[in-house]
Short mmCIF file of C-alpha atoms and ligand atoms in Angstrom, two decimals:
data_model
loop_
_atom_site.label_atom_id
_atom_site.label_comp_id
_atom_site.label_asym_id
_atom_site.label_seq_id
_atom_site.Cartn_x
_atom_site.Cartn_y
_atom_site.Cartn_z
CA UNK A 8 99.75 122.10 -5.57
CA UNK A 9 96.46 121.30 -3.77
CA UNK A 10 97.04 120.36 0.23
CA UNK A 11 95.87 116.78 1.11
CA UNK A 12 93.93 116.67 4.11
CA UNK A 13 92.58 113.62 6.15
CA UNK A 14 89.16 112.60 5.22
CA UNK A 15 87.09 114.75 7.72
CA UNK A 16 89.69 117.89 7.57
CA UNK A 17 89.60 120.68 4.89
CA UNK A 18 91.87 122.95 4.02
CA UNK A 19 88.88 125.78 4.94
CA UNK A 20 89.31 123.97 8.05
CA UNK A 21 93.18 124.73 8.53
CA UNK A 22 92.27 128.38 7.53
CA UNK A 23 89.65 128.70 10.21
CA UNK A 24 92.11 126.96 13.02
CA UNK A 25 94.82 129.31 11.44
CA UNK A 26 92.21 132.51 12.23
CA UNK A 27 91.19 131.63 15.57
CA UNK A 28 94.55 130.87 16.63
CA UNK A 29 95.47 134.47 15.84
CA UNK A 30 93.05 136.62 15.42
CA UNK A 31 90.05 138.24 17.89
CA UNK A 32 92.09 139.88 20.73
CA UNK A 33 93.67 136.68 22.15
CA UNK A 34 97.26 134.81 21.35
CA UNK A 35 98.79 131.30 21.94
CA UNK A 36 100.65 129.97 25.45
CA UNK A 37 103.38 128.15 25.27
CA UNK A 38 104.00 125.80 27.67
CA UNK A 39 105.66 122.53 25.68
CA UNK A 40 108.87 122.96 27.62
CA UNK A 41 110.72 119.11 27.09
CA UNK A 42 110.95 116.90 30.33
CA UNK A 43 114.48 118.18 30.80
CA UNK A 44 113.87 121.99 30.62
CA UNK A 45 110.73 122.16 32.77
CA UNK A 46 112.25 120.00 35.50
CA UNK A 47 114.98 122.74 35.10
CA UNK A 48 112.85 125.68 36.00
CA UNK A 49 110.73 124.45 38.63
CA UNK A 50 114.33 123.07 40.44
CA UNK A 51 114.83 126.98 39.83
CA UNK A 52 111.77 127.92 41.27
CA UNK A 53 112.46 125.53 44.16
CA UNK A 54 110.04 122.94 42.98
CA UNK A 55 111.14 118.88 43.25
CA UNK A 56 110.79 118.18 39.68
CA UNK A 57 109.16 115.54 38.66
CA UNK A 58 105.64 113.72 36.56
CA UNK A 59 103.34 115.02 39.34
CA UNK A 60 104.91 118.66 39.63
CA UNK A 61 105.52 119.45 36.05
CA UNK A 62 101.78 118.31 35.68
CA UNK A 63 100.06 120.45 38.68
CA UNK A 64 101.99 123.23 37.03
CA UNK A 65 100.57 122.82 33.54
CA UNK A 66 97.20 122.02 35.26
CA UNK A 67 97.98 125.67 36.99
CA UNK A 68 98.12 127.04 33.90
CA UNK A 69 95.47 126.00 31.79
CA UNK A 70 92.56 125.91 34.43
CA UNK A 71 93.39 129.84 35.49
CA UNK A 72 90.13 131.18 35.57
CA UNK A 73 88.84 133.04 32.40
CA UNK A 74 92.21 132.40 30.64
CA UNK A 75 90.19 131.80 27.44
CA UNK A 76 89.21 135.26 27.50
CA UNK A 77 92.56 136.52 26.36
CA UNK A 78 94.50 133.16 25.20
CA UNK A 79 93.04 131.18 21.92
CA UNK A 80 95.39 128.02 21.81
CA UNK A 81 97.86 126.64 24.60
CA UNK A 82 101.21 123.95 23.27
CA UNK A 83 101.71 121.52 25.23
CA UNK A 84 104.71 118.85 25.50
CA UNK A 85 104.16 115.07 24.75
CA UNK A 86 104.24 114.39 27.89
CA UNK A 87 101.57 116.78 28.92
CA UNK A 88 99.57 115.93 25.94
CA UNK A 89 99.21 112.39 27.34
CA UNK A 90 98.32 113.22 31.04
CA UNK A 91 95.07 113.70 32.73
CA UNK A 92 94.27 116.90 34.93
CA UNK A 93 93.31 115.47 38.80
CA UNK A 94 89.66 115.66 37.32
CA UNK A 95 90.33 112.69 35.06
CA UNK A 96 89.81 114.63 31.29
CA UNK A 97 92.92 114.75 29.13
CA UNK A 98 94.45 117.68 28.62
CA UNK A 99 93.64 118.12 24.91
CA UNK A 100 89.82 117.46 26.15
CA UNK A 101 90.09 119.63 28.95
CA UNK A 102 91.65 122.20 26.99
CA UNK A 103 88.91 122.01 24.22
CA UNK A 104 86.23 121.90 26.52
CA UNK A 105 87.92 125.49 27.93
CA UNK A 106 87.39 127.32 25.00
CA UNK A 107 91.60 126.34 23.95
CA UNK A 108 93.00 125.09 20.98
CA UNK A 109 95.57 122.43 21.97
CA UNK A 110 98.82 122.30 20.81
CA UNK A 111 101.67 119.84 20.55
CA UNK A 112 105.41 120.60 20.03
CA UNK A 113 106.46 117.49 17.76
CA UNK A 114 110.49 118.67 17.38
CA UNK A 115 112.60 116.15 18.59
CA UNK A 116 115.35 119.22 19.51
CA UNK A 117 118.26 119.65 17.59
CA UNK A 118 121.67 118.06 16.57
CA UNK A 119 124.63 119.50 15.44
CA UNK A 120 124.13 120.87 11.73
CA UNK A 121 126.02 119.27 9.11
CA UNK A 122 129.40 120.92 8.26
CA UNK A 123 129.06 124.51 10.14
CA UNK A 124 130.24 124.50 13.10
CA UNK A 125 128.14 125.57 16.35
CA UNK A 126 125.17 125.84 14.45
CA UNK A 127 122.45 123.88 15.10
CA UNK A 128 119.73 121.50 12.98
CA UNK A 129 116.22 121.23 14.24
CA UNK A 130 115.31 117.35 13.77
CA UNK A 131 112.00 115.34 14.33
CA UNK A 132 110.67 114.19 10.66
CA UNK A 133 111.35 110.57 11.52
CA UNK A 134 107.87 108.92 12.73
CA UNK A 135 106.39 112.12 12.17
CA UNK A 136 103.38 110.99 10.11
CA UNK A 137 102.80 108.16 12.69
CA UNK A 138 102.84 111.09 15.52
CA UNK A 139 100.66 113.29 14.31
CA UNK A 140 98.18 110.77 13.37
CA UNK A 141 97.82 109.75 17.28
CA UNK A 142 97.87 113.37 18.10
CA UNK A 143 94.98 114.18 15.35
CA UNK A 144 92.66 111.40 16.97
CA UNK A 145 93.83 112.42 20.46
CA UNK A 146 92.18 115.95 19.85
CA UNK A 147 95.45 118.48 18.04
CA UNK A 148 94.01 121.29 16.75
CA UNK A 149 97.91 122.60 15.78
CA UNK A 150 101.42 121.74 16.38
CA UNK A 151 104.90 123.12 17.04
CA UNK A 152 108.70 123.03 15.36
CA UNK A 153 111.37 125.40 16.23
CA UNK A 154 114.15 126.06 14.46
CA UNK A 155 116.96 127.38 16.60
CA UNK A 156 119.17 130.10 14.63
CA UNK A 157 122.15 132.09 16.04
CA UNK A 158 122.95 135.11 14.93
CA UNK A 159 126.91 134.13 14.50
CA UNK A 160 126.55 130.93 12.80
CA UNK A 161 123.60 131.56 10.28
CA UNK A 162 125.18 130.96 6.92
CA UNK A 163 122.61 130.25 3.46
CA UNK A 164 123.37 126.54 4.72
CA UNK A 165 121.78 126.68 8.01
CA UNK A 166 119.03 128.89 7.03
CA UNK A 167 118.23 126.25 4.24
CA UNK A 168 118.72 123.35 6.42
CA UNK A 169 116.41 124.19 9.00
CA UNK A 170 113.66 125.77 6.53
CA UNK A 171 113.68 122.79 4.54
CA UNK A 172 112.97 120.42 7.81
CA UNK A 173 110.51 123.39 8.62
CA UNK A 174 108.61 122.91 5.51
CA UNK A 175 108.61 119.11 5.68
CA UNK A 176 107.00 119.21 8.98
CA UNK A 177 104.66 122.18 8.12
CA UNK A 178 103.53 119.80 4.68
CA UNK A 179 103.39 116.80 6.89
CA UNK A 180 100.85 119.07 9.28
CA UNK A 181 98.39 119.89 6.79
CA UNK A 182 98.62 116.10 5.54
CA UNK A 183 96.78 115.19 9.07
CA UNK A 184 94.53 118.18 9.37
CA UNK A 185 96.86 119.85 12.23
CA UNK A 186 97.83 123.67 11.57
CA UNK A 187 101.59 124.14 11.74
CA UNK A 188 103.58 126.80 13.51
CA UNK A 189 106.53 127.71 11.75
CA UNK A 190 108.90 128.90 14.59
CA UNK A 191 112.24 130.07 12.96
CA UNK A 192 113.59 132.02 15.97
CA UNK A 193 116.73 133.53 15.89
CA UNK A 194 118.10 133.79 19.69
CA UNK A 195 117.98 137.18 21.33
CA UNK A 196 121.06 135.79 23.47
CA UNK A 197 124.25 137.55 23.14
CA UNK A 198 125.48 140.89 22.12
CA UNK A 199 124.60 141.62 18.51
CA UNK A 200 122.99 144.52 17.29
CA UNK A 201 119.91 145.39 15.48
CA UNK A 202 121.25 145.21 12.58
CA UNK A 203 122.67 141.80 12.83
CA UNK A 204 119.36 140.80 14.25
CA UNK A 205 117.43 142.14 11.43
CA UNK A 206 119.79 140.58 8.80
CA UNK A 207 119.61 136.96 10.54
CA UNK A 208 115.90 137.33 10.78
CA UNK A 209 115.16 138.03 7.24
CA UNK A 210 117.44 135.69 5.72
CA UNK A 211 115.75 132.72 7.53
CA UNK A 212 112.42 134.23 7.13
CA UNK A 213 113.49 134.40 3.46
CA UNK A 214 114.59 130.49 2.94
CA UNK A 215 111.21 129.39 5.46
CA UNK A 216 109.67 130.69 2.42
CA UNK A 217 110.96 129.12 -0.35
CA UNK A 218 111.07 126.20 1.02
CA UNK A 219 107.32 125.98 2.14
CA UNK A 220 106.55 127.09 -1.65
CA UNK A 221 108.89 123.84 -3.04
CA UNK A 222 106.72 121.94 -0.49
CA UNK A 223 103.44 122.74 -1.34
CA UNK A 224 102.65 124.24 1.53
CA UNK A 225 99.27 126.14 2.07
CA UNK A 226 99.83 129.43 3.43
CA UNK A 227 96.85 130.41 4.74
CA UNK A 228 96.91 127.32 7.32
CA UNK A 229 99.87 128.23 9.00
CA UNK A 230 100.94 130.20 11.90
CA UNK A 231 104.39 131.72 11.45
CA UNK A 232 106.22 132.45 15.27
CA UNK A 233 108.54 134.62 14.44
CA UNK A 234 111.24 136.46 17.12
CA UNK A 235 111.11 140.31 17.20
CA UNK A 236 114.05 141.91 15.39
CA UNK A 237 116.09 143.35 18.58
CA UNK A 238 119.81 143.88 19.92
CA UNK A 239 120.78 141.35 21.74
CA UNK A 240 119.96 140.77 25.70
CA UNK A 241 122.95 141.44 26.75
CA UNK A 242 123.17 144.74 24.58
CA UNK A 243 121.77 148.51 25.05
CA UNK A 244 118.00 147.81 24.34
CA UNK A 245 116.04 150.29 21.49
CA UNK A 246 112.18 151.43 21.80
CA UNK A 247 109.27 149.39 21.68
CA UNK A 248 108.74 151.63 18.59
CA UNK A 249 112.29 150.98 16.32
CA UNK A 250 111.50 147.27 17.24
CA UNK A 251 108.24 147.24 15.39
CA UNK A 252 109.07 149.40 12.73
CA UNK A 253 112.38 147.12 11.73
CA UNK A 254 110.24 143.75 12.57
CA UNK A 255 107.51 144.77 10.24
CA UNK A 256 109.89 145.85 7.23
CA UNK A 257 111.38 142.32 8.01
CA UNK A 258 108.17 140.43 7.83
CA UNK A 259 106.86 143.10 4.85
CA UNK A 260 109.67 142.17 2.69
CA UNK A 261 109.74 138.21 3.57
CA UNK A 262 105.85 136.89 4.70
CA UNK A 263 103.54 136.66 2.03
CA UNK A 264 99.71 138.69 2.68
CA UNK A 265 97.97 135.26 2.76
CA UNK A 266 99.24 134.23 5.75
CA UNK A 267 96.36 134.76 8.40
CA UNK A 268 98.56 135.18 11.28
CA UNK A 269 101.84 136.22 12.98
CA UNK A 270 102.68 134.88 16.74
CA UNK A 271 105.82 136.09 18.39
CA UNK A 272 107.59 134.39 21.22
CA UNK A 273 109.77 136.28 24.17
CA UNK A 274 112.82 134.88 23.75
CA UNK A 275 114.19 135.73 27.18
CA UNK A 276 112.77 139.45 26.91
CA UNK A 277 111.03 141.04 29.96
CA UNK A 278 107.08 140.99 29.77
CA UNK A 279 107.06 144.75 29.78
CA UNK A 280 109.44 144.88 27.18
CA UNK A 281 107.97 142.20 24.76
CA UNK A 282 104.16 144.08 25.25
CA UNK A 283 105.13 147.32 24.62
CA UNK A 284 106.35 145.83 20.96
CA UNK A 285 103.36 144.12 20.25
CA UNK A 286 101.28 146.95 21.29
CA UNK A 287 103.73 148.89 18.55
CA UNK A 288 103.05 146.10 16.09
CA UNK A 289 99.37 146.82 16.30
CA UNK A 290 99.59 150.40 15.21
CA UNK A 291 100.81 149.93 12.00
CA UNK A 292 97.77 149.55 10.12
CA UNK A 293 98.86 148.11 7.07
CA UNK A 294 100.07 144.67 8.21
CA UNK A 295 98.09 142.25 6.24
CA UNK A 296 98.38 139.59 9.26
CA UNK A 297 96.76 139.24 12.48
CA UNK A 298 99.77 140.34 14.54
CA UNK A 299 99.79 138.23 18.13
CA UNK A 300 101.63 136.52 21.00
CA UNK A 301 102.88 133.02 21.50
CA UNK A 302 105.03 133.79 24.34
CA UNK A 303 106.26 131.38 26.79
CA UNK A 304 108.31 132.59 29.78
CA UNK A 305 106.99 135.71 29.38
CA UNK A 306 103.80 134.68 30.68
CA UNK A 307 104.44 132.15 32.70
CA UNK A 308 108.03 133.25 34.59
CA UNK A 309 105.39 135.51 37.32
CA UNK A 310 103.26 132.49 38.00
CA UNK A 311 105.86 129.78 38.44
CA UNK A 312 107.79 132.02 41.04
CA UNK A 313 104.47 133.00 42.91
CA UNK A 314 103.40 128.90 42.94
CA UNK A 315 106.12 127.24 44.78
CA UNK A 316 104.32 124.52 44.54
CA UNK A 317 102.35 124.88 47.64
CA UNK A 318 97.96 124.71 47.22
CA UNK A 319 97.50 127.65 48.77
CA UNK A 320 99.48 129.58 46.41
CA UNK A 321 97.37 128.27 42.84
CA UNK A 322 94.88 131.16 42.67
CA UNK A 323 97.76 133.65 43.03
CA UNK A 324 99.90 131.95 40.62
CA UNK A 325 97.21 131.92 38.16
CA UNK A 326 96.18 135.38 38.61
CA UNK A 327 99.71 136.51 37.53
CA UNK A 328 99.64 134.39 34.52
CA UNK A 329 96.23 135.62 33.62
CA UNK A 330 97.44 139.02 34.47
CA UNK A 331 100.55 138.71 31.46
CA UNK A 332 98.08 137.10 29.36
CA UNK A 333 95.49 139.95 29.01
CA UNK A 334 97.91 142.68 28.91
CA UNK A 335 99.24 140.69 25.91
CA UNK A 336 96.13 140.38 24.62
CA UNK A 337 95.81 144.20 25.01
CA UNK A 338 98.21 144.75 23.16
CA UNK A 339 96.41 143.22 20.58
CA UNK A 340 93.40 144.76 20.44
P1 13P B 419 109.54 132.13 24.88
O1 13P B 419 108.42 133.07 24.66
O2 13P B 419 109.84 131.88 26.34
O3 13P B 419 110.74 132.48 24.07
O4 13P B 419 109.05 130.71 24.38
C1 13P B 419 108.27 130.62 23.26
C2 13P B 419 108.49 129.32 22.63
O5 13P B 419 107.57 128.58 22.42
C3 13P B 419 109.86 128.97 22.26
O6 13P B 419 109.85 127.86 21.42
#
């Protein structure tokens, strides 16, 4: 099936976007927390939440000096997307005009999913076309949808359920000239092994598949964002090495060679921790993908706690995040 693109937007151009979201030695920053979550962790962080904080923070982020150096794209939240830095640009425009793709996360969250209990649907299709035509004209190089899986309650129903509203968004992407990540992540919380972990991932991995095929999907315009296969948190960790090697048979035996690029997120693991695999990743010189980070708290977690939101403490706050960012990058390279 051929992709339909908006007039203006090629499907070369969704490979290119694709590339340079993933490849040359720099990944993707996450930092579309919703309203509700961010307000969350700067209350942690012993920040007043509210519009003005959770945008000085994201302004924190994105104007860190030389950030472009090691970080290709950054995904922002709606409301972020629609708020101007204390300079006046947008953020999309600001981010461009950095040297950063901008992002926008267009999942709605998730509801309970249909006859299994505990386990959860990703939703967000309705108005989606509508959405993503503002966001094109308002400057959206790619977006975001995550599926949320848990290791106890993924059953072929779930995994098919969420892949299929994976697919529709990812089709529904192309359709406006905006790159999709695919974010399937199956939750490091709890305390399953490896092996469960590796059996969850590749059976959701598996249906994502199938379903973006039945959708028409082109595969070299997407970005998959994929967890690593590990225990989970609250079990006996393995090395950065066993990760990699059971995360790439994973992705060997499930992602096709045509897709350009592969960007984790942290899912609650340390910074250290989460490096060290990618930096594993990287060795294995067959992967036909451009292996990369789209991590969240694992870069940010050092800057919010240095900020507190007080002035004085920006170029310290940024420094850390820049700090995570290029030994991500590293780890790249
Ligand atoms: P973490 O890296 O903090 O897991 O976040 C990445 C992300 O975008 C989750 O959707």
């Amino acid at each position: 099936m051929t992709t339909m693109t908006t007039p203006g937007s090629t499907a070369t151009d969704l490979h290119a976007v694709a590339r340079q979201m993933t490849a040359g030695g720099r990944g993707i920053l996450a930092a579309d927390e919703s309203i509700r979550t961010m307000s969350q962790r700067l209350e942690a962080a012993g920040v007043p939440a509210s519009e003005t904080a959770r945008r000085d923070y994201r302004q924190l982020l994105l104007t860190a000096p030389a950030l472009a150096d090691s970080v290709s794209g950054i995904i922002l939240s709606d409301e972020t997307f629609g708020q101007s830095l204390t300079d006046g640009r947008s953020f999309p425009v600001a981010a461009r005009e950095l040297g950063i793709l901008p992002g926008i996360k267009v999942d709605t969250g998730t509801v309970p999913c249909p006859g299994v209990e505990d386990a959860l649907l990703t939703q967000g299709l309705d108005g989606l076309d509508d959405r993503l035509e503002s966001y094109a004209a308002r400057g959206a190089a790619f977006a975001k949808w995550r599926a949320v899986i848990s290791v106890e309650t993924l059953v072929p129903q779930v995994a098919e359920a969420n892949a299929a509203a994976l697919a529709g968004y990812a089709a529904a992407c192309q359709r406006h000239g905006i790159v999709p990540i695919v974010e399937p992540e199956v939750l490091a919380t709890g305390s399953h092994d490896l092996v469960a972990s590796a059996k969850a991932t590749r059976m959701i991995l598996e249906a994502v598949f199938t379903e973006l095929d039945r959708a028409g999907v082109d595969l070299g315009g997407i970005v998959l964002k994929p967890n690593f296969v590990t225990p989970g948190l609250d079990s006996r960790q393995v090395s950065a090495r066993t990760v990699a090697t059971v995360t790439y048979d994973v992705l060997r035996a499930t992602v096709p060679g045509v897709v350009p690029g592969i960007a984790f997120l942290s899912g609650g693991h340390p910074t250290a921790r989460v490096t060290a695999a990618l930096t594993e990743m990287n060795r294995i010189e067959a992967a036909p993908w451009a292996l990369t980070f789209s991590f969240g708290r694992a870069l940010v977690n050092d800057a919010l706690a240095t900020w507190e939101g007080r002035p004085a403490h920006v170029s310290a706050a940024q420094k850390a995040l820049v700090a995570n960012c290029e030994a991500a990058a590293a780890a790249t390279r």
